[in-house]
Tab-separated table of C-alpha atoms in Angstrom:
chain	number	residue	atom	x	y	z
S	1	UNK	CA	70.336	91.777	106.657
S	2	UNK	CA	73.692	91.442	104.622
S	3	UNK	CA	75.013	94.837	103.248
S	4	UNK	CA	74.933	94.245	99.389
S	5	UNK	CA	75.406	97.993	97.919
S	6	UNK	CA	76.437	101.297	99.265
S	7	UNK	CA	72.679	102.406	99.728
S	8	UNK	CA	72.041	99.865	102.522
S	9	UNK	CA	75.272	101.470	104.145
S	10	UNK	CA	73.459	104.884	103.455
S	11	UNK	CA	70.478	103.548	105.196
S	12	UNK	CA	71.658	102.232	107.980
S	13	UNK	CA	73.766	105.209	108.866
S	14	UNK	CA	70.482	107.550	108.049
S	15	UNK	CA	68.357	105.375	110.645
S	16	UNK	CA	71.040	105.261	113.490
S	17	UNK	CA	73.110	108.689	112.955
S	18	UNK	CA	71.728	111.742	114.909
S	19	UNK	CA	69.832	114.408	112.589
S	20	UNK	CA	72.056	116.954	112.836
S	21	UNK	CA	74.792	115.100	112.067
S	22	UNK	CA	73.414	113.180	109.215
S	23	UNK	CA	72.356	116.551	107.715
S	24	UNK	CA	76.090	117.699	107.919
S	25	UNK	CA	77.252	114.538	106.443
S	26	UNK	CA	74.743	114.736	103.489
S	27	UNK	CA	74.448	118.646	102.853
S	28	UNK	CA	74.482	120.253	99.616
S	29	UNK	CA	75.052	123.841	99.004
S	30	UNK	CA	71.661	125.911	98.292
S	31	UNK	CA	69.283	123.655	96.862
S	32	UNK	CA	71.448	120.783	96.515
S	33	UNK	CA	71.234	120.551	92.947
S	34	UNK	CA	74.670	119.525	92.054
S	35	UNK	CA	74.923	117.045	94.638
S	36	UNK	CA	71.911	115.222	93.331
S	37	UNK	CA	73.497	115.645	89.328
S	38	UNK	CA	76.800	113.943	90.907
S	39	UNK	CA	74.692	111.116	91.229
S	40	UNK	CA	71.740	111.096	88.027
S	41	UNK	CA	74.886	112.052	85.693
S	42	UNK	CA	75.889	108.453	85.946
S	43	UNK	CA	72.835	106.829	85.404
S	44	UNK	CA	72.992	109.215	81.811
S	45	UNK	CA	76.664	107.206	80.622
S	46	UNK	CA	76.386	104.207	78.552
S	47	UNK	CA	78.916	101.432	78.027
S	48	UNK	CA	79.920	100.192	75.099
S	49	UNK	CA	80.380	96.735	75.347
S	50	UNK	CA	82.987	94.702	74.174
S	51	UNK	CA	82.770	90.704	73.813
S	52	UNK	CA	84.584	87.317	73.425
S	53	UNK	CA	87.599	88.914	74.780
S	54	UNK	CA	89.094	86.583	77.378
S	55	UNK	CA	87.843	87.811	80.689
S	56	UNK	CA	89.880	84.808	82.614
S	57	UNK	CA	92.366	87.482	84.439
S	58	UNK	CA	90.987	90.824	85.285
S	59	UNK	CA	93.464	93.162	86.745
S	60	UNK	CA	91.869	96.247	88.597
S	61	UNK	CA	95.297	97.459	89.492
S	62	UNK	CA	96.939	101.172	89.186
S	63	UNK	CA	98.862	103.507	90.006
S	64	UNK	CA	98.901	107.117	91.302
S	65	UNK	CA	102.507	109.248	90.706
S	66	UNK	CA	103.800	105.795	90.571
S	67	UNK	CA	103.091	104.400	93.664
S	68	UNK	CA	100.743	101.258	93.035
S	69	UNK	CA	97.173	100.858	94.813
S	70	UNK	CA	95.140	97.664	94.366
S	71	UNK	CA	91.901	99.110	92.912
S	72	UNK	CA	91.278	102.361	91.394
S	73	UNK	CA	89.142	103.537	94.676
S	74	UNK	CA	90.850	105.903	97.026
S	75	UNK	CA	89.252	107.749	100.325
S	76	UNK	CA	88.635	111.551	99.254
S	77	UNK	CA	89.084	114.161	102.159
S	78	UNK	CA	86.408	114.492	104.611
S	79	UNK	CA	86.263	116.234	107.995
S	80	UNK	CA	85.213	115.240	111.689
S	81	UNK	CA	85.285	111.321	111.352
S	82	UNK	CA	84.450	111.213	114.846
S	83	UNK	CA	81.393	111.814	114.559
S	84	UNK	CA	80.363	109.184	112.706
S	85	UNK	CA	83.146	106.279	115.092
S	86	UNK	CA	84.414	107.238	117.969
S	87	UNK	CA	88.268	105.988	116.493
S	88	UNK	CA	87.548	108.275	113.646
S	89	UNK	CA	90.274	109.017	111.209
S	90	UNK	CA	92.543	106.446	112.748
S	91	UNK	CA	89.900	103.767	111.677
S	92	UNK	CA	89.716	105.484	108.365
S	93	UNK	CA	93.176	105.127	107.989
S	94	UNK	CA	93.723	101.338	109.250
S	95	UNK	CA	91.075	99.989	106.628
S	96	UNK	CA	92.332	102.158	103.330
S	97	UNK	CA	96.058	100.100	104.339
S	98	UNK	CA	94.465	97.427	104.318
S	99	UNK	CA	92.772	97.718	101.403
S	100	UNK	CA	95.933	99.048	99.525
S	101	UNK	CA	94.461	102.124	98.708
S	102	UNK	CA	94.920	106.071	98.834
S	103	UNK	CA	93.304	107.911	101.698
S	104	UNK	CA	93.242	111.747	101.457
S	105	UNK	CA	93.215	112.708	104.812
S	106	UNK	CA	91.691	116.177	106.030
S	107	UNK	CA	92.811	119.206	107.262
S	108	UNK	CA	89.695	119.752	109.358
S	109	UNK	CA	90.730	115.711	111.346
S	110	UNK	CA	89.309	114.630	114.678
S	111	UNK	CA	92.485	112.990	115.156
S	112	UNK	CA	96.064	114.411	114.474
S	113	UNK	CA	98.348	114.055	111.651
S	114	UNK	CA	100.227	111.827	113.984
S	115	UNK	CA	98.008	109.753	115.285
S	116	UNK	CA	96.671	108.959	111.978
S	117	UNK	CA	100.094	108.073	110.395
S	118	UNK	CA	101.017	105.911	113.915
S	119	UNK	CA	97.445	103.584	113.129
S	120	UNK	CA	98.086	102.433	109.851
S	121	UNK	CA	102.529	102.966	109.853
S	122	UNK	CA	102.739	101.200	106.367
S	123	UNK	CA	99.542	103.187	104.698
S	124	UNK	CA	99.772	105.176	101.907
S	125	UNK	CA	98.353	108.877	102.292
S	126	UNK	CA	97.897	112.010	100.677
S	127	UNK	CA	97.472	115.421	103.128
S	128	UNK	CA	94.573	117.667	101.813
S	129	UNK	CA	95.096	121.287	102.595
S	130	UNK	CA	93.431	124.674	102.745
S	131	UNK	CA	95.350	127.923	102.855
S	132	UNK	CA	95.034	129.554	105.849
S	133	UNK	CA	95.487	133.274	106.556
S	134	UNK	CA	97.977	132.250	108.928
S	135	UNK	CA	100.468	131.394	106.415
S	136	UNK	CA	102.942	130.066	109.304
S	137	UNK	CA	100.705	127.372	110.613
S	138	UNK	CA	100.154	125.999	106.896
S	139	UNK	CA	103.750	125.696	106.481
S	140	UNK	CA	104.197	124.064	109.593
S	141	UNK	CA	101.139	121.603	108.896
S	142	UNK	CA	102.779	120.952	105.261
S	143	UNK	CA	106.203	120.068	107.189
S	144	UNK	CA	104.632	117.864	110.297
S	145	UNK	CA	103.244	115.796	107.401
S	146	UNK	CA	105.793	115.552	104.695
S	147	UNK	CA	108.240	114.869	107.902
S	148	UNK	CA	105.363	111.656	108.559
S	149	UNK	CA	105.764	110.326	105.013
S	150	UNK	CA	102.516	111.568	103.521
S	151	UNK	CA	103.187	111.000	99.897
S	152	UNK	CA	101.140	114.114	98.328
S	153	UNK	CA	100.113	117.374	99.394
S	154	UNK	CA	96.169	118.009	97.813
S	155	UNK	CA	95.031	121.628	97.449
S	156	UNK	CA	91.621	122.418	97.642
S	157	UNK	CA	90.936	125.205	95.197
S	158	UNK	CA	87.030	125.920	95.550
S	159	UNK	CA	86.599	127.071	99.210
S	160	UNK	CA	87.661	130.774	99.133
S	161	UNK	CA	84.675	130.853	101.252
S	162	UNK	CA	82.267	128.170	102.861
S	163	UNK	CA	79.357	127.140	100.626
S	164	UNK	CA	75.837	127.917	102.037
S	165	UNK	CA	74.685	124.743	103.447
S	166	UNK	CA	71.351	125.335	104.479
S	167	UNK	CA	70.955	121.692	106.362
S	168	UNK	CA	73.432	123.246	108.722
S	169	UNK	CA	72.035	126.583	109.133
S	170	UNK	CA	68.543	125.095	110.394
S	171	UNK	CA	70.125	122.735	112.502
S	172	UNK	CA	72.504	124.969	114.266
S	173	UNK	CA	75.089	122.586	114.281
S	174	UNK	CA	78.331	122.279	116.193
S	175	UNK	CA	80.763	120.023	116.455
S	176	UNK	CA	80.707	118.327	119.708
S	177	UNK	CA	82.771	120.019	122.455
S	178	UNK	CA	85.118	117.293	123.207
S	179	UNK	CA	86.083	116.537	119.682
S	180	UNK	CA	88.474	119.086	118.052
S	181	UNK	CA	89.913	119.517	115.085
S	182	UNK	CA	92.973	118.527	116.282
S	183	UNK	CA	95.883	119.526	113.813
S	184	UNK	CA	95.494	123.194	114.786
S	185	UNK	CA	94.799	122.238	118.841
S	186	UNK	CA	95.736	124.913	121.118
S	187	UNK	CA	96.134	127.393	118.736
S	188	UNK	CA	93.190	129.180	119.394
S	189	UNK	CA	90.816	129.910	122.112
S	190	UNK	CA	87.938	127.930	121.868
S	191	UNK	CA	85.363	130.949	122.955
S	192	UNK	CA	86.437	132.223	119.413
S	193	UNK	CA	85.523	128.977	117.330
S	194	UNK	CA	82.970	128.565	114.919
S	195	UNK	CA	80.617	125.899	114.581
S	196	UNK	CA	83.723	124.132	112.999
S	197	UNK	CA	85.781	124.459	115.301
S	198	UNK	CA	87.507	127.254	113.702
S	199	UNK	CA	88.104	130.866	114.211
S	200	UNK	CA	85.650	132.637	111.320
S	201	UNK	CA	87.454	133.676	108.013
S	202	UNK	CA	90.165	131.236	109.332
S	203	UNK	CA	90.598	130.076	105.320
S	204	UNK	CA	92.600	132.634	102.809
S	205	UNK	CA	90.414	133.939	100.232
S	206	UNK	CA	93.435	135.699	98.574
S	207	UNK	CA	95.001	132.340	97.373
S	208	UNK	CA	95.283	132.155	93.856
S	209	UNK	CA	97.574	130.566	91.112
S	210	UNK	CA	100.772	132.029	92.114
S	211	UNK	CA	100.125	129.981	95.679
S	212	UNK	CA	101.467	127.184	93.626
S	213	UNK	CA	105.048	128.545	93.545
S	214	UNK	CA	105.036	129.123	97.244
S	215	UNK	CA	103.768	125.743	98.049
S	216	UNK	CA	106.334	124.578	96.051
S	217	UNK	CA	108.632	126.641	98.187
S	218	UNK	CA	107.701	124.307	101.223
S	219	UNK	CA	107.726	120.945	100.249
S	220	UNK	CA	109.424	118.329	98.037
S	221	UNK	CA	105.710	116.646	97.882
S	222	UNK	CA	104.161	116.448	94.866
S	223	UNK	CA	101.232	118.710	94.381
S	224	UNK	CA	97.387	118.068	93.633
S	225	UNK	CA	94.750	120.422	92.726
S	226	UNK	CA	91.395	119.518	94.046
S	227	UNK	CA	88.718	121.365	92.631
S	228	UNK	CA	89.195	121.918	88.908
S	229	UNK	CA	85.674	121.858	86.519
S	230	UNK	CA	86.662	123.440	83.431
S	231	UNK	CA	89.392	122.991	80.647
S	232	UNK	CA	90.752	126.840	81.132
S	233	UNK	CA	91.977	125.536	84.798
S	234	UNK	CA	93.187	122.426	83.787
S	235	UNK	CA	95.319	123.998	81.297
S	236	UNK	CA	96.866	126.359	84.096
S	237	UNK	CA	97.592	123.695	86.416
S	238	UNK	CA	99.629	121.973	83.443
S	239	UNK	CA	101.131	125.502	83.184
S	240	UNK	CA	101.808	126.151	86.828
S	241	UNK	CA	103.483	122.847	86.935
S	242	UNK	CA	101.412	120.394	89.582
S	243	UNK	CA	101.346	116.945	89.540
S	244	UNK	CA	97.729	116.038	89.117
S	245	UNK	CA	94.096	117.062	89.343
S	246	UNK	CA	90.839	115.990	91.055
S	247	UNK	CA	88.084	117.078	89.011
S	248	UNK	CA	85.975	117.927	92.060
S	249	UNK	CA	83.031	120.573	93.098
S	250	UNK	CA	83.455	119.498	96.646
S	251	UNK	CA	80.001	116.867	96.834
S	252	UNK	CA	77.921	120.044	95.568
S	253	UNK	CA	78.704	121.742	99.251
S	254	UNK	CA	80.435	124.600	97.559
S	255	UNK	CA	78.906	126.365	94.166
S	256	UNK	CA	75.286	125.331	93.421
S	257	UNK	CA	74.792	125.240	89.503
S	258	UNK	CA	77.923	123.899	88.658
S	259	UNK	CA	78.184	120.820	86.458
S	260	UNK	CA	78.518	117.459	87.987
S	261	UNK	CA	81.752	116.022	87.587
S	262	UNK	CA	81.382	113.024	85.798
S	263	UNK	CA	80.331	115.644	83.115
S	264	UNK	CA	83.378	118.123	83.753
S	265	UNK	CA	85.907	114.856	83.508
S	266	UNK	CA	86.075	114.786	79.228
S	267	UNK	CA	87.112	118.246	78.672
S	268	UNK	CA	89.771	118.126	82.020
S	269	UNK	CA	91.466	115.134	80.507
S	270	UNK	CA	91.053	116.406	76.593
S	271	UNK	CA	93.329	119.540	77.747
S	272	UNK	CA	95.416	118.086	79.926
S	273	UNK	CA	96.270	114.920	77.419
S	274	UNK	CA	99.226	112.737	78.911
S	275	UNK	CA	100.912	116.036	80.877
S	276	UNK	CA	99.745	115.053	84.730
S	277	UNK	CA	97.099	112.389	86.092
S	278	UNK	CA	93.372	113.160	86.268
S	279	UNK	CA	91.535	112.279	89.646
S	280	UNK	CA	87.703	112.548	90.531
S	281	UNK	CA	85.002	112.498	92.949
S	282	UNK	CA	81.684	112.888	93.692
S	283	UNK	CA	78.702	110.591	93.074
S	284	UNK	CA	80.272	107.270	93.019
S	285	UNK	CA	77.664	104.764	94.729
S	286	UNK	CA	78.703	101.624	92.531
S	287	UNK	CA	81.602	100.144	90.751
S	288	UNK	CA	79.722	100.997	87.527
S	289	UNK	CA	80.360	104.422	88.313
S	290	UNK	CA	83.953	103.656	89.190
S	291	UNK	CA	84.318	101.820	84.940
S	292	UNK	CA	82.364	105.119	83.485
S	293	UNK	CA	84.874	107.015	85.199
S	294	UNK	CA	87.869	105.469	84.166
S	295	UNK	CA	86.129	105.002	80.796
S	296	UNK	CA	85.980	108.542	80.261
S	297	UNK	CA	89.728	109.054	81.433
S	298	UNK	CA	90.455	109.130	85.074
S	299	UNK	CA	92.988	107.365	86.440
S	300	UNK	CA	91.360	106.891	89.772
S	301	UNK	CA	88.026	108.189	91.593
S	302	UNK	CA	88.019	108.786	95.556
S	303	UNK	CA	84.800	108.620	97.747
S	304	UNK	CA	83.643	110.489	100.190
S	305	UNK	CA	79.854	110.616	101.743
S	306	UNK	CA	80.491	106.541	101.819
S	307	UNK	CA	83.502	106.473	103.614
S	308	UNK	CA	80.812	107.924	106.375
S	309	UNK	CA	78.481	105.619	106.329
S	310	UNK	CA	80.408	102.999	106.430
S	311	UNK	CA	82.220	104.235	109.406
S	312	UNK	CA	78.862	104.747	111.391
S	313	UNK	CA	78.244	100.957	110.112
S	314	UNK	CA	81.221	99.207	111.624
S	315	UNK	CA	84.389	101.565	111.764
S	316	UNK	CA	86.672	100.142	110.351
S	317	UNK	CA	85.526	96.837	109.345
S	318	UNK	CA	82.396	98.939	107.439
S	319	UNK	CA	84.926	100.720	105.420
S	320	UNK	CA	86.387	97.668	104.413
S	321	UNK	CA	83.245	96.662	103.859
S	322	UNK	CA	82.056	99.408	101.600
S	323	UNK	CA	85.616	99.613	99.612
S	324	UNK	CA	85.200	95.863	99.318
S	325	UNK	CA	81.796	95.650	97.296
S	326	UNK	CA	82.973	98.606	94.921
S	327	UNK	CA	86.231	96.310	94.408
S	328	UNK	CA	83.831	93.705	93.789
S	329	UNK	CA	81.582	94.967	91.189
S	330	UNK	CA	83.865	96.387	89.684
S	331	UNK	CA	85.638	93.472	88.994
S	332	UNK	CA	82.220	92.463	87.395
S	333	UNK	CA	81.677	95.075	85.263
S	334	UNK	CA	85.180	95.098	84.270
S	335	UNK	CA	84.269	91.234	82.955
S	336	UNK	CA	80.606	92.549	81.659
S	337	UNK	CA	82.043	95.348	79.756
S	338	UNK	CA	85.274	93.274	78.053
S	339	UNK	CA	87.880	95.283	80.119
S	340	UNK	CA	90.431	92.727	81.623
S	341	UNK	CA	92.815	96.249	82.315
S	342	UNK	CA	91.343	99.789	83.869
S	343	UNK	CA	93.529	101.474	81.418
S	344	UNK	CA	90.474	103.653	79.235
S	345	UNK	CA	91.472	101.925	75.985
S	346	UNK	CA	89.790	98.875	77.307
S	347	UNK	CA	86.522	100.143	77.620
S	348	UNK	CA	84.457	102.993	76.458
S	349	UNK	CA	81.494	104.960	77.225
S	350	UNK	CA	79.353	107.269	76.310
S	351	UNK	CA	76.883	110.280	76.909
């Protein structure tokens, strides 16, 4: 049967992916009711069409801190790719190159910083980071990757602590013993490791604004904050000078009760105006979602549960698959809708 949408990818990787690792790939915080609002806020937007407006050339291109992508579609952070293709990240990062897109690539990897820059040489790559306790082995993971020509460093600001993910806690999951999260390898003992493969409390829950300044300190990169729901944020990331924002509440695996982020994206991008670009994620399953998005003001959405599934699927030729049909609708929806640009003044939507 020919994969047509990102729900057959979904399926498949439901059908053939073991239990427990299924459950960790599609685990909401609590009782999972933002994840599920990521997705049902969507189906609440409207278009407002436009017509008779020349829909001959339709140009889906963008760009994010001026480098230029060919779709606005990147690959949002997500851990342990291993465990859904044995290549992992490396695969992950071979089909977003040749896509010409943005992959945000994970702190928590199955494969090293190195090994994911040496597959895909010519990529284009953000680093997302936590703040460790440890404050000398996040300074040297911000320098191994601005030395391997990672373009943007992407701070996660809602995981002071790990959300409750109850999927997890009844499964008693673990990551596999021979996979690793292998940008912090043989820096711990592995008696010591969570189910993670992480000391416990490894993650600061001290950072705060002023973190900004001191990643600043460290790197040349420009700086993204992932994790920002509310206008009072937004307007102290303008203030605290970083490049961009990715309206984000981590796939609803953090805070349960928190809006969905389609619905968060208006007020984010009525405070922050023109000062820095607006990113989001979360609940993109069509390239519907992807023209609402942009409608609304984003200048590009990432995915993440999808990138999964379509690595269980093929690797990397089910990435490219799954980055291929959002390209391709849309395209369409771009011509349904009267948008020949992405630029938000070409389209509209509504609540």
């Amino acid at each position: 049967m020919p994969m047509v949408c990102l729900s057959d990818f979904e399926d498949y990787a439901k059908q053939y992916l073991p239990k427990t690792t299924w459950d960790f790939f599609a685990a909401g915080a609590d009782e999972c009711c933002t994840r599920e609002d990521n997705i049902l806020a969507y189906k609440r937007i409207r278009f407002r069409p436009r017509m008779l407006r020349d829909m001959s050339v339709i140009d889906t291109k963008t760009t994010l801190l001026g480098t230029e992508i060919s779709f606005p579609v990147g690959i949002a952070p997500t851990g342990f790719h291993q465990l859904a293709w044995p290549d992992g990240e490396k695969s992950t990062a071979r089909a977003a190159a040749a896509m010409n897109t943005c992959y945000i690539t994970s702190t928590y990897s199955t494969c090293a910083v190195e090994e994911i820059a040496a597959a895909a040489p010519r990529g284009f790559r953000w680093f997302q980071l936590y703040i460790h306790r440890n404050r000398a082995l996040t300074e040297q993971l911000v320098q191994r990757v601005e030395a391997l020509g990672f373009q943007g460093l992407v701070l996660t600001a809602d995981l002071p602590y790990t959300g409750k993910r109850r999927a997890d806690i009844h499964n008693n999951f673990q990551l596999p013993p021979h996979m690793k999260v292998k940008n912090f390898e043989g820096n711990f003992e592995e008696n010591i490791c969570t189910e993670y493969g992480l000391p416990p409390n490894f993650i600061d829950p001290s950072i705060n604004w002023n973190d900004i300044y001191w990643l600043k300190s460290l790197t040349r990169l420009p700086i993204i904050v992932k994790g920002i729901l509310t206008k009072e944020d937004a307007d102290l990331a303008v203030r605290h000078g970083v490049q961009g924002i990715i309206v984000s509440n981590h796939g609803g695996r953090q805070l349960d009760g928190g809006p969905a982020t389609i619905d968060a994206l208006v007020e984010v991008v009525d405070m922050v105006q023109d000062k820095m670009e607006v990113y989001l994620d979360g609940g993109i399953r069509t390239g519907s979602d992807v023209l609402k998005a942009l409608a609304l003001g984003a200048k590009c959405v990432f995915i993440g549960r999808p990138v999964l599934w379509g690595l269980t699927y093929k690797g990397e030729e089910g990435l490219r698959e799954v980055l291929q049909i959002l390209y391709d609708e849309l395209r369409l929806s771009m011509a349904l809708a009267g948008a020949c640009t992405n630029l938000p003044t070409h389209c509209s939507a509504a609540a």
